[in-house]
Amino acid sequence: MSRTNSQLAELLARAAEQQEAGTNKAKALRRAAHQALAWPVSVASMVEAGQPLTDLPGVGPYVAGILLAGLESAAEIPDSPPERRGFSSLAEARELLREPGVAAPPVDADFQMHSTDSDGAMPLAEVIGLCRQRGLRCIAITDHSKGLRIANGMDETRLRAQGEEIARINAELRESGSEMVVLRSVEMNLSPEGEGDMEWDALCELDLVLGAFHSKLRLRDDQTDRYLAAIRNPVVDVLAHPRARMFDTRVGLQADWRRVFGEAARLDKAVEIDCHGNRQDLDVELLGLVREEGARVSIGSDAHVAVEHENLDLGIASAVRAGIPTERIINCMSPDEVRAWARAHRQG
Ligand SMILES: [Zn+2]
């Protein structure tokens, strides 16, 4: 009996629900369920190789026992509830990308990540150094904007100062013979009406602008209007983590997605694959609609800590599974092409 890590995540979440809420066991199981989606190798292959499961982040002896029992059990796993539906795992993504005959798009750019300038754990220079080590060709620094105070969002002054530091680092990269380019960007907070929170001039200095909703994310009625407004906003190039869902926590917003992606295609904008294990937003199902409507796609790890940079493969695998053509993925453009594409939105 072999189970995927995403199936095991579901089993862990179910086991957590069977425990009394708030107990240590319930918390450990729930935490492990969240982390399972980002474990880099499959639990089944670790067991086969005789590797202890306690090597995995979030796994102590108790959770390891639950995982082993889950692997050995032949019981069918019931359908996931909506807040856990449509999630894959990093291990499955890597297995897919390794399969012979799978033509993955050559993505060596990451267009969402955070530094200590907002709510990331690593200073800007370290984030860039890590991405260089990982062999990326282009990255966008997308710290939060001022409206998101809880995430230490940046105002225009701090955004400009960050831009100067990025320019310095880009010059150093060139001098050292590196081909990596760092794009100036921001994850701009959008109001539920689809309006941004930063001055036009400051945004026009950037190479790329992500727009994202962070409020009123639990509304159950149709939200198509806010998405159309966001996409029509001339400073927004990429609609980031569109549904704003969160594994096991929040099901995300509802909209007439075909209309939203159709409008993105008409205005030549991109919708994002946020690769964070607990977001995977958009997921494969909605990416199928994106492909049909012809909108562009941007892939971003949404990393806040070092290990989360690995999650990029999750999004690449989603793009493969949804059949997104390479030429629709903005990560496959050159940095200059990305800049020109974004600039065109401001001139419309
Ligand atoms: Zn966000």
Coordinates of C-alpha atoms and ligand atoms in Angstrom, one line a residue:
M1 CA 0.0 0.0 0.0
S2 CA 1.5 3.3 -1.0
R3 CA 0.1 6.7 -0.1
T4 CA 1.2 10.1 -1.4
N5 CA 2.2 12.8 1.0
S6 CA -1.0 14.8 0.2
Q7 CA -3.1 11.7 1.2
L8 CA -1.1 11.4 4.4
A9 CA -1.7 15.2 5.0
E10 CA -5.4 14.4 4.8
L11 CA -5.0 11.5 7.2
L12 CA -3.1 13.6 9.7
A13 CA -5.7 16.4 9.5
R14 CA -8.4 13.8 10.1
A15 CA -6.5 12.3 13.0
A16 CA -6.2 15.8 14.5
E17 CA -9.9 16.3 14.3
Q18 CA -10.4 13.1 16.2
Q19 CA -8.4 14.4 19.1
E20 CA -9.8 16.8 21.7
A21 CA -9.3 20.3 20.3
G22 CA -6.4 22.2 21.7
T23 CA -4.5 19.2 23.1
N24 CA -0.8 18.7 22.3
K25 CA -1.6 15.7 20.1
A26 CA -4.2 17.6 18.1
K27 CA -1.8 20.5 17.6
A28 CA 1.1 18.2 16.6
L29 CA -1.0 16.3 14.1
R30 CA -2.4 19.5 12.6
R31 CA 1.0 21.1 12.3
A32 CA 2.4 18.0 10.7
A33 CA -0.6 17.9 8.2
H34 CA 0.4 21.5 7.2
Q35 CA 4.0 20.6 6.8
A36 CA 3.5 17.4 5.0
L37 CA 2.6 19.2 1.8
A38 CA 6.1 20.7 1.7
W39 CA 8.1 17.6 2.7
P40 CA 10.6 17.2 -0.1
V41 CA 10.5 13.4 -0.3
S42 CA 7.6 10.9 0.0
V43 CA 7.0 9.3 3.3
A44 CA 6.6 6.0 1.5
S45 CA 10.0 6.2 -0.1
M46 CA 11.6 7.0 3.3
V47 CA 10.0 4.0 4.9
E48 CA 11.2 1.9 2.0
A49 CA 14.7 3.2 2.4
G50 CA 14.6 2.6 6.2
Q51 CA 15.0 6.3 6.9
P52 CA 13.4 7.5 10.2
L53 CA 10.4 9.6 9.7
T54 CA 11.4 11.8 12.6
D55 CA 14.0 13.3 10.1
L56 CA 11.0 15.2 8.7
P57 CA 10.1 18.7 10.0
G58 CA 7.1 18.5 12.3
V59 CA 7.4 14.8 12.9
G60 CA 8.1 13.3 16.4
P61 CA 7.7 9.7 17.5
Y62 CA 3.9 10.1 17.9
V63 CA 3.2 11.6 14.5
A64 CA 5.7 9.1 12.9
G65 CA 3.5 6.3 14.4
I66 CA 0.4 7.8 12.9
L67 CA 2.1 8.1 9.5
L68 CA 3.3 4.5 9.6
A69 CA -0.2 3.2 10.5
G70 CA -1.6 5.4 7.7
L71 CA 0.8 3.9 5.2
E72 CA 0.0 0.3 6.2
S73 CA -3.7 0.7 6.3
A74 CA -5.7 -0.2 3.2
A75 CA -8.7 1.8 4.3
E76 CA -10.0 4.2 1.7
I77 CA -9.5 7.9 2.5
P78 CA -12.7 9.8 2.4
D79 CA -13.1 12.9 0.2
S80 CA -11.4 15.9 1.7
P81 CA -13.6 18.7 3.0
P82 CA -13.5 21.9 0.8
E83 CA -10.8 23.6 2.9
R84 CA -8.4 20.7 2.1
R85 CA -9.4 19.9 -1.4
G86 CA -7.1 20.3 -4.5
F87 CA -3.8 20.2 -2.7
S88 CA -0.8 18.3 -3.9
S89 CA 2.6 18.0 -2.2
L90 CA 6.2 19.0 -3.0
A91 CA 7.2 15.3 -3.0
E92 CA 4.6 14.5 -5.7
A93 CA 5.6 17.5 -7.7
R94 CA 9.3 16.4 -7.7
E95 CA 8.3 12.9 -8.7
L96 CA 6.3 14.3 -11.6
L97 CA 9.1 16.6 -12.8
R98 CA 11.5 13.7 -12.7
E99 CA 9.3 11.4 -14.8
P100 CA 10.8 10.7 -18.2
G101 CA 8.9 12.3 -21.0
V102 CA 7.5 15.1 -18.8
A103 CA 8.5 18.4 -20.5
A104 CA 8.6 20.9 -17.7
P105 CA 8.8 24.6 -18.6
P106 CA 12.3 25.9 -18.0
V107 CA 11.4 28.0 -14.9
D108 CA 14.5 29.5 -13.3
A109 CA 12.8 32.6 -12.0
D110 CA 10.8 33.1 -8.8
F111 CA 8.4 36.0 -8.7
Q112 CA 7.2 36.1 -5.1
M113 CA 9.4 36.2 -1.9
H114 CA 9.7 38.2 1.2
S115 CA 12.6 39.6 3.2
T116 CA 12.9 41.2 6.7
D117 CA 11.9 44.5 4.9
S118 CA 8.3 43.1 5.5
D119 CA 7.5 39.8 7.1
G120 CA 10.2 37.5 5.8
A121 CA 12.8 35.9 8.1
M122 CA 16.0 36.7 6.1
P123 CA 17.5 40.1 5.2
L124 CA 17.3 41.1 1.6
A125 CA 21.0 40.4 0.8
E126 CA 20.6 36.8 2.3
V127 CA 17.4 36.1 0.3
I128 CA 19.2 37.2 -2.9
G129 CA 22.3 35.2 -2.0
L130 CA 20.2 32.0 -1.4
C131 CA 18.5 32.4 -4.8
R132 CA 21.8 32.8 -6.5
Q133 CA 23.0 29.6 -4.8
R134 CA 19.9 27.9 -6.0
G135 CA 20.9 28.8 -9.6
L136 CA 17.9 31.1 -10.3
R137 CA 18.3 33.5 -13.2
C138 CA 15.8 36.1 -12.1
I139 CA 13.9 36.9 -8.9
A140 CA 11.4 39.5 -7.8
I141 CA 11.5 40.9 -4.3
T142 CA 7.9 41.2 -3.3
D143 CA 7.7 42.5 0.2
H144 CA 4.3 43.7 1.5
S145 CA 3.0 47.2 1.0
K146 CA 2.0 49.7 3.7
G147 CA -1.7 48.7 4.0
L148 CA -0.7 45.3 5.5
R149 CA 0.6 46.6 8.8
I150 CA 0.4 43.1 10.4
A151 CA 3.2 42.1 7.9
N152 CA 5.3 45.2 8.5
G153 CA 4.3 46.5 5.0
M154 CA 6.5 49.1 3.4
D155 CA 5.5 52.7 2.6
E156 CA 6.8 54.5 -0.5
T157 CA 10.0 55.8 1.3
R158 CA 11.0 52.3 2.5
L159 CA 10.2 50.8 -0.9
R160 CA 12.5 53.4 -2.6
A161 CA 15.3 52.6 -0.2
Q162 CA 14.9 48.9 -0.9
G163 CA 15.0 49.7 -4.6
E164 CA 18.4 51.5 -4.1
E165 CA 19.7 48.5 -2.3
I166 CA 18.5 46.2 -5.1
A167 CA 20.2 48.4 -7.7
R168 CA 23.5 48.1 -5.7
I169 CA 23.2 44.3 -5.4
N170 CA 22.4 44.0 -9.1
A171 CA 25.6 46.0 -9.9
E172 CA 27.6 43.7 -7.6
L173 CA 26.1 40.6 -9.3
R174 CA 27.1 41.9 -12.7
E175 CA 30.6 42.7 -11.6
S176 CA 31.0 39.3 -10.1
G177 CA 30.0 37.7 -13.4
S178 CA 26.6 36.5 -12.2
E179 CA 23.8 36.5 -14.7
M180 CA 21.1 36.7 -12.0
V181 CA 18.9 39.8 -12.1
V182 CA 16.8 41.0 -9.2
L183 CA 13.6 42.7 -10.1
R184 CA 12.1 45.5 -7.9
S185 CA 8.6 44.5 -7.0
V186 CA 6.0 44.6 -4.2
E187 CA 3.1 42.5 -3.1
M188 CA 0.6 45.4 -3.0
N189 CA -2.3 45.0 -0.7
L190 CA -5.7 45.4 -2.5
S191 CA -8.8 46.6 -0.8
P192 CA -11.9 44.4 -1.2
E193 CA -12.8 46.9 -3.9
G194 CA -9.7 46.0 -5.8
E195 CA -7.8 49.2 -5.1
G196 CA -4.1 49.4 -4.2
D197 CA -2.6 51.3 -1.3
M198 CA 0.6 52.8 -2.9
E199 CA 1.2 56.0 -4.9
W200 CA 1.3 55.7 -8.6
D201 CA 4.8 57.2 -9.0
A202 CA 6.4 54.8 -6.5
L203 CA 4.8 51.8 -8.3
C204 CA 5.9 53.1 -11.7
E205 CA 9.5 52.8 -10.5
L206 CA 9.1 49.1 -10.0
D207 CA 9.8 46.3 -12.5
L208 CA 6.7 44.2 -11.5
V209 CA 3.7 44.7 -9.3
L210 CA 1.8 41.9 -7.6
G211 CA -1.7 42.8 -6.3
A212 CA -3.2 40.6 -3.6
F213 CA -6.3 40.5 -1.3
H214 CA -5.7 40.1 2.4
S215 CA -9.0 41.1 3.8
K216 CA -12.6 39.9 3.8
L217 CA -11.4 36.5 2.7
R218 CA -14.2 34.5 4.3
L219 CA -17.1 36.0 2.4
R220 CA -19.2 33.3 0.7
D221 CA -20.9 35.3 -2.0
D222 CA -19.6 35.9 -5.5
Q223 CA -16.5 38.2 -5.6
T224 CA -16.1 38.5 -9.3
D225 CA -16.3 42.3 -9.2
R226 CA -13.3 42.7 -6.9
Y227 CA -11.3 40.5 -9.1
L228 CA -12.2 42.4 -12.3
A229 CA -11.4 45.7 -10.6
A230 CA -8.0 44.3 -9.5
I231 CA -7.2 43.1 -13.0
R232 CA -8.3 46.4 -14.5
N233 CA -6.1 48.3 -12.1
P234 CA -3.3 49.6 -14.4
V235 CA -0.6 49.2 -11.8
V236 CA -1.4 45.5 -11.1
D237 CA 0.6 43.1 -13.3
V238 CA 0.0 39.9 -11.4
L239 CA -2.9 38.9 -9.3
A240 CA -1.2 37.0 -6.5
H241 CA -2.6 34.0 -4.6
P242 CA -6.0 34.7 -6.3
R243 CA -8.4 32.6 -4.2
A244 CA -6.6 33.5 -0.9
R245 CA -7.3 29.9 0.4
M246 CA -5.3 28.3 3.1
F247 CA -5.0 24.5 3.7
D248 CA -7.3 23.3 6.4
T249 CA -8.1 26.8 7.4
R250 CA -9.9 28.8 4.7
V251 CA -11.6 27.7 1.6
G252 CA -10.9 30.9 -0.4
L253 CA -13.1 33.3 -2.3
Q254 CA -15.6 32.4 -5.0
A255 CA -15.8 34.1 -8.4
D256 CA -16.8 33.5 -12.0
W257 CA -13.3 32.4 -12.7
R258 CA -13.7 32.1 -16.4
R259 CA -14.7 35.7 -16.6
V260 CA -11.8 36.8 -14.3
F261 CA -9.2 34.9 -16.3
G262 CA -10.7 36.0 -19.6
E263 CA -10.3 39.6 -18.5
A264 CA -6.7 38.9 -17.5
A265 CA -6.1 37.5 -20.9
R266 CA -7.8 40.5 -22.6
L267 CA -5.6 43.0 -20.6
D268 CA -2.5 40.8 -21.0
K269 CA -2.1 40.3 -17.2
A270 CA -0.9 37.3 -15.2
V271 CA -2.6 35.3 -12.5
E272 CA -0.3 33.6 -10.0
I273 CA 0.6 30.1 -8.9
D274 CA 1.5 30.8 -5.3
C275 CA 3.6 27.7 -4.6
H276 CA 3.4 27.7 -0.8
G277 CA 2.3 24.2 0.3
N278 CA -0.6 25.5 2.2
R279 CA -1.7 27.9 -0.5
Q280 CA -1.2 26.2 -4.0
D281 CA -3.2 29.1 -5.3
L282 CA -4.1 28.8 -8.1
D283 CA -4.5 25.0 -8.2
V284 CA -4.5 22.6 -11.1
E285 CA -8.3 22.7 -11.6
L286 CA -8.5 26.5 -11.9
L287 CA -5.3 26.6 -14.0
G288 CA -7.1 24.5 -16.5
L289 CA -9.5 27.5 -17.0
V290 CA -6.5 29.9 -17.2
R291 CA -5.1 27.8 -20.0
E292 CA -8.5 27.8 -21.8
E293 CA -8.8 31.6 -21.4
G294 CA -5.2 32.2 -22.4
A295 CA -4.2 34.4 -19.5
R296 CA -0.5 34.6 -18.5
V297 CA 0.8 32.8 -15.4
S298 CA 3.3 33.9 -12.8
I299 CA 5.0 31.4 -10.5
G300 CA 6.2 32.5 -7.1
S301 CA 7.4 30.5 -4.0
D302 CA 6.0 33.1 -1.6
A303 CA 8.9 32.1 0.6
H304 CA 9.2 33.8 4.0
V305 CA 12.0 31.4 5.3
A306 CA 14.9 29.7 3.5
V307 CA 13.3 26.2 3.1
E308 CA 10.1 27.7 1.5
H309 CA 12.2 28.7 -1.6
E310 CA 12.1 24.9 -2.4
N311 CA 8.4 25.1 -3.0
L312 CA 8.8 26.6 -6.5
D313 CA 8.7 23.0 -7.9
L314 CA 5.1 22.6 -6.6
G315 CA 4.0 25.4 -8.8
I316 CA 6.0 24.3 -11.8
A317 CA 4.4 20.8 -11.5
S318 CA 0.9 22.4 -11.3
A319 CA 1.6 24.3 -14.5
V320 CA 2.7 21.0 -16.1
R321 CA -0.4 19.2 -14.9
A322 CA -2.7 22.0 -16.2
G323 CA -0.9 22.1 -19.5
I324 CA 0.1 25.8 -19.3
P325 CA 2.2 26.5 -22.4
T326 CA 5.7 27.8 -21.6
E327 CA 5.1 31.0 -23.6
R328 CA 2.3 32.0 -21.2
I329 CA 4.5 31.7 -18.1
I330 CA 6.1 35.1 -17.4
N331 CA 8.9 33.4 -15.4
C332 CA 10.2 32.1 -18.8
M333 CA 10.6 35.7 -20.2
S334 CA 13.9 37.5 -19.9
P335 CA 14.1 40.2 -17.2
D336 CA 13.9 42.9 -19.9
E337 CA 10.8 41.3 -21.4
V338 CA 9.1 41.2 -18.0
R339 CA 9.9 44.9 -17.5
A340 CA 8.5 45.9 -20.9
W341 CA 5.4 43.7 -20.4
A342 CA 4.7 45.4 -17.0
R343 CA 5.4 48.9 -18.4
A344 CA 2.8 48.4 -21.1
H345 CA 0.1 48.0 -18.5
R346 CA 0.7 51.5 -17.2
Q347 CA 0.5 53.0 -20.6
G348 CA -2.9 51.5 -21.6
Ligands
ZN1 ZN -0.1 37.8 0.4

